Amino acid sequence: MADAAPLPQDVLIVEDNTIIAIALEEMIKDFGVAQVRCAGSVAQALALIGEKLPDFAVLDVDLGDQNCFEIAEQLANAGVPFVFATGYGEKADYPLQFAAVDKLLKPYAAETLHEALAKGTKGF
């Protein structure tokens, strides 16, 4: 894997399902990412972003009674690449400015997640 794209070293996971968040965190750490931070709500995610911008983010679209689009807007304005993680696929109602953002369809394989992280280091 000498030609493999470098991976981001600070990844933010925004996921309200604790079991999924833990599994995702372990998967990302297994790729060799130095820091993985998790938030289970919009408020937690915005607080973590306010402390330090991540290099990349994985955003669960449906966060219970909220969605992740406010977080996505902040990340996009800061130039931070991200992907949406969703069980709804393309059927989810994405704001127009995020229509072209990559979607990870749950359940996703480690290889698919790795590709998204590698692609994210090239910008979006």
PDB file of C-alpha atoms in Angstrom:
ATOM      1  CA  MET A   1       0.000   0.000   0.000  1.00  0.00           C
ATOM      2  CA  ALA A   2       2.906   2.372  -0.568  1.00  0.00           C
ATOM      3  CA  ASP A   3       0.879   4.301  -3.163  1.00  0.00           C
ATOM      4  CA  ALA A   4      -2.178   4.597  -0.932  1.00  0.00           C
ATOM      5  CA  ALA A   5      -3.464   8.087  -0.245  1.00  0.00           C
ATOM      6  CA  PRO A   6      -2.657   9.369   3.233  1.00  0.00           C
ATOM      7  CA  LEU A   7      -5.566   9.266   5.634  1.00  0.00           C
ATOM      8  CA  PRO A   8      -6.782  12.183   7.733  1.00  0.00           C
ATOM      9  CA  GLN A   9      -5.355  12.034  11.237  1.00  0.00           C
ATOM     10  CA  ASP A  10      -8.249  13.670  13.126  1.00  0.00           C
ATOM     11  CA  VAL A  11     -11.687  12.285  12.264  1.00  0.00           C
ATOM     12  CA  LEU A  12     -14.972  13.423  13.761  1.00  0.00           C
ATOM     13  CA  ILE A  13     -17.795  10.878  13.928  1.00  0.00           C
ATOM     14  CA  VAL A  14     -21.296  12.260  14.437  1.00  0.00           C
ATOM     15  CA  GLU A  15     -23.549   9.292  15.223  1.00  0.00           C
ATOM     16  CA  ASP A  16     -26.386   9.045  17.748  1.00  0.00           C
ATOM     17  CA  ASN A  17     -26.320   5.236  17.950  1.00  0.00           C
ATOM     18  CA  THR A  18     -23.616   4.383  20.500  1.00  0.00           C
ATOM     19  CA  ILE A  19     -23.022   0.863  19.178  1.00  0.00           C
ATOM     20  CA  ILE A  20     -22.522   2.126  15.622  1.00  0.00           C
ATOM     21  CA  ALA A  21     -20.282   4.967  16.850  1.00  0.00           C
ATOM     22  CA  ILE A  22     -18.034   2.581  18.802  1.00  0.00           C
ATOM     23  CA  ALA A  23     -17.752   0.176  15.861  1.00  0.00           C
ATOM     24  CA  LEU A  24     -16.980   3.043  13.489  1.00  0.00           C
ATOM     25  CA  GLU A  25     -14.385   4.478  15.862  1.00  0.00           C
ATOM     26  CA  GLU A  26     -12.617   1.107  16.106  1.00  0.00           C
ATOM     27  CA  MET A  27     -12.697   0.655  12.340  1.00  0.00           C
ATOM     28  CA  ILE A  28     -11.137   4.087  11.779  1.00  0.00           C
ATOM     29  CA  LYS A  29      -8.492   3.527  14.473  1.00  0.00           C
ATOM     30  CA  ASP A  30      -7.636   0.207  12.821  1.00  0.00           C
ATOM     31  CA  PHE A  31      -6.770   2.199   9.679  1.00  0.00           C
ATOM     32  CA  GLY A  32      -4.076   4.002  11.687  1.00  0.00           C
ATOM     33  CA  VAL A  33      -5.877   7.305  12.216  1.00  0.00           C
ATOM     34  CA  ALA A  34      -4.315   9.090  15.205  1.00  0.00           C
ATOM     35  CA  GLN A  35      -7.394  10.764  16.696  1.00  0.00           C
ATOM     36  CA  VAL A  36     -11.080   9.871  16.433  1.00  0.00           C
ATOM     37  CA  ARG A  37     -13.600  12.072  18.220  1.00  0.00           C
ATOM     38  CA  CYS A  38     -17.276  11.144  18.611  1.00  0.00           C
ATOM     39  CA  ALA A  39     -20.392  13.247  19.065  1.00  0.00           C
ATOM     40  CA  GLY A  40     -23.918  11.957  19.512  1.00  0.00           C
ATOM     41  CA  SER A  41     -25.769  15.209  18.868  1.00  0.00           C
ATOM     42  CA  VAL A  42     -25.607  18.428  16.886  1.00  0.00           C
ATOM     43  CA  ALA A  43     -24.629  20.397  20.004  1.00  0.00           C
ATOM     44  CA  GLN A  44     -21.795  17.993  20.889  1.00  0.00           C
ATOM     45  CA  ALA A  45     -20.492  18.030  17.316  1.00  0.00           C
ATOM     46  CA  LEU A  46     -20.522  21.827  17.086  1.00  0.00           C
ATOM     47  CA  ALA A  47     -18.698  22.040  20.424  1.00  0.00           C
ATOM     48  CA  LEU A  48     -15.980  19.638  19.220  1.00  0.00           C
ATOM     49  CA  ILE A  49     -15.644  21.548  15.937  1.00  0.00           C
ATOM     50  CA  GLY A  50     -15.359  24.777  17.929  1.00  0.00           C
ATOM     51  CA  GLU A  51     -12.500  23.310  19.964  1.00  0.00           C
ATOM     52  CA  LYS A  52     -10.594  22.065  16.915  1.00  0.00           C
ATOM     53  CA  LEU A  53     -11.535  21.489  13.302  1.00  0.00           C
ATOM     54  CA  PRO A  54     -11.229  17.843  12.274  1.00  0.00           C
ATOM     55  CA  ASP A  55      -9.424  16.768   9.114  1.00  0.00           C
ATOM     56  CA  PHE A  56     -12.495  14.781   8.040  1.00  0.00           C
ATOM     57  CA  ALA A  57     -15.951  13.908   9.362  1.00  0.00           C
ATOM     58  CA  VAL A  58     -18.470  11.087   9.051  1.00  0.00           C
ATOM     59  CA  LEU A  59     -21.960  12.497   9.613  1.00  0.00           C
ATOM     60  CA  ASP A  60     -24.994  10.381  10.382  1.00  0.00           C
ATOM     61  CA  VAL A  61     -27.848  12.154   8.592  1.00  0.00           C
ATOM     62  CA  ASP A  62     -30.576  11.265  11.085  1.00  0.00           C
ATOM     63  CA  LEU A  63     -29.702  12.245  14.649  1.00  0.00           C
ATOM     64  CA  GLY A  64     -32.989  11.372  16.324  1.00  0.00           C
ATOM     65  CA  ASP A  65     -35.101  14.522  16.259  1.00  0.00           C
ATOM     66  CA  GLN A  66     -32.362  16.464  14.438  1.00  0.00           C
ATOM     67  CA  ASN A  67     -30.286  16.088  11.293  1.00  0.00           C
ATOM     68  CA  CYS A  68     -26.640  16.796  10.590  1.00  0.00           C
ATOM     69  CA  PHE A  69     -26.997  19.546   7.989  1.00  0.00           C
ATOM     70  CA  GLU A  70     -26.062  22.401  10.349  1.00  0.00           C
ATOM     71  CA  ILE A  71     -22.849  20.509  11.120  1.00  0.00           C
ATOM     72  CA  ALA A  72     -22.254  19.875   7.408  1.00  0.00           C
ATOM     73  CA  GLU A  73     -22.670  23.581   6.681  1.00  0.00           C
ATOM     74  CA  GLN A  74     -20.082  24.532   9.314  1.00  0.00           C
ATOM     75  CA  LEU A  75     -17.621  21.948   8.009  1.00  0.00           C
ATOM     76  CA  ALA A  76     -18.149  22.984   4.388  1.00  0.00           C
ATOM     77  CA  ASN A  77     -17.619  26.661   5.274  1.00  0.00           C
ATOM     78  CA  ALA A  78     -14.357  25.696   6.994  1.00  0.00           C
ATOM     79  CA  GLY A  79     -13.218  23.549   4.038  1.00  0.00           C
ATOM     80  CA  VAL A  80     -13.363  20.290   6.001  1.00  0.00           C
ATOM     81  CA  PRO A  81     -14.289  17.272   3.844  1.00  0.00           C
ATOM     82  CA  PHE A  82     -17.010  14.931   5.078  1.00  0.00           C
ATOM     83  CA  VAL A  83     -19.325  12.126   4.053  1.00  0.00           C
ATOM     84  CA  PHE A  84     -22.888  11.393   5.040  1.00  0.00           C
ATOM     85  CA  ALA A  85     -23.636   8.027   6.636  1.00  0.00           C
ATOM     86  CA  THR A  86     -27.226   6.954   6.193  1.00  0.00           C
ATOM     87  CA  GLY A  87     -29.570   4.033   6.114  1.00  0.00           C
ATOM     88  CA  TYR A  88     -31.834   5.977   3.761  1.00  0.00           C
ATOM     89  CA  GLY A  89     -29.485   6.040   0.780  1.00  0.00           C
ATOM     90  CA  GLU A  90     -30.223   8.549  -1.923  1.00  0.00           C
ATOM     91  CA  LYS A  91     -33.836   8.716  -0.692  1.00  0.00           C
ATOM     92  CA  ALA A  92     -32.893  11.062   2.138  1.00  0.00           C
ATOM     93  CA  ASP A  93     -33.816  14.690   1.551  1.00  0.00           C
ATOM     94  CA  TYR A  94     -30.440  16.429   1.205  1.00  0.00           C
ATOM     95  CA  PRO A  95     -30.156  20.211   0.884  1.00  0.00           C
ATOM     96  CA  LEU A  96     -29.151  21.183  -2.637  1.00  0.00           C
ATOM     97  CA  GLN A  97     -25.676  22.366  -1.599  1.00  0.00           C
ATOM     98  CA  PHE A  98     -24.917  18.861  -0.287  1.00  0.00           C
ATOM     99  CA  ALA A  99     -26.388  16.817  -3.136  1.00  0.00           C
ATOM    100  CA  ALA A 100     -22.921  15.937  -4.478  1.00  0.00           C
ATOM    101  CA  VAL A 101     -21.437  14.923  -1.101  1.00  0.00           C
ATOM    102  CA  ASP A 102     -20.572  11.226  -0.942  1.00  0.00           C
ATOM    103  CA  LYS A 103     -22.912   8.968   1.005  1.00  0.00           C
ATOM    104  CA  LEU A 104     -21.909   5.869   2.955  1.00  0.00           C
ATOM    105  CA  LEU A 105     -24.893   3.561   2.891  1.00  0.00           C
ATOM    106  CA  LYS A 106     -25.374   1.651   6.154  1.00  0.00           C
ATOM    107  CA  PRO A 107     -24.237  -0.952   6.747  1.00  0.00           C
ATOM    108  CA  TYR A 108     -20.963  -0.136   5.016  1.00  0.00           C
ATOM    109  CA  ALA A 109     -17.817  -2.198   4.708  1.00  0.00           C
ATOM    110  CA  ALA A 110     -14.447  -1.177   6.123  1.00  0.00           C
ATOM    111  CA  GLU A 111     -13.094  -0.915   2.572  1.00  0.00           C
ATOM    112  CA  THR A 112     -15.802   1.596   1.613  1.00  0.00           C
ATOM    113  CA  LEU A 113     -15.065   3.694   4.691  1.00  0.00           C
ATOM    114  CA  HIS A 114     -11.319   3.570   3.998  1.00  0.00           C
ATOM    115  CA  GLU A 115     -11.916   4.779   0.427  1.00  0.00           C
ATOM    116  CA  ALA A 116     -14.018   7.680   1.719  1.00  0.00           C
ATOM    117  CA  LEU A 117     -11.299   8.709   4.187  1.00  0.00           C
ATOM    118  CA  ALA A 118      -8.595   8.505   1.513  1.00  0.00           C
ATOM    119  CA  LYS A 119     -10.709  10.501  -0.919  1.00  0.00           C
ATOM    120  CA  GLY A 120     -11.352  13.094   1.785  1.00  0.00           C
ATOM    121  CA  THR A 121      -7.676  13.968   2.059  1.00  0.00           C
ATOM    122  CA  LYS A 122      -7.817  15.175  -1.547  1.00  0.00           C
ATOM    123  CA  GLY A 123     -10.540  17.717  -0.740  1.00  0.00           C
ATOM    124  CA  PHE A 124     -14.089  17.789  -2.005  1.00  0.00           C
TER     125      PHE A 124
END
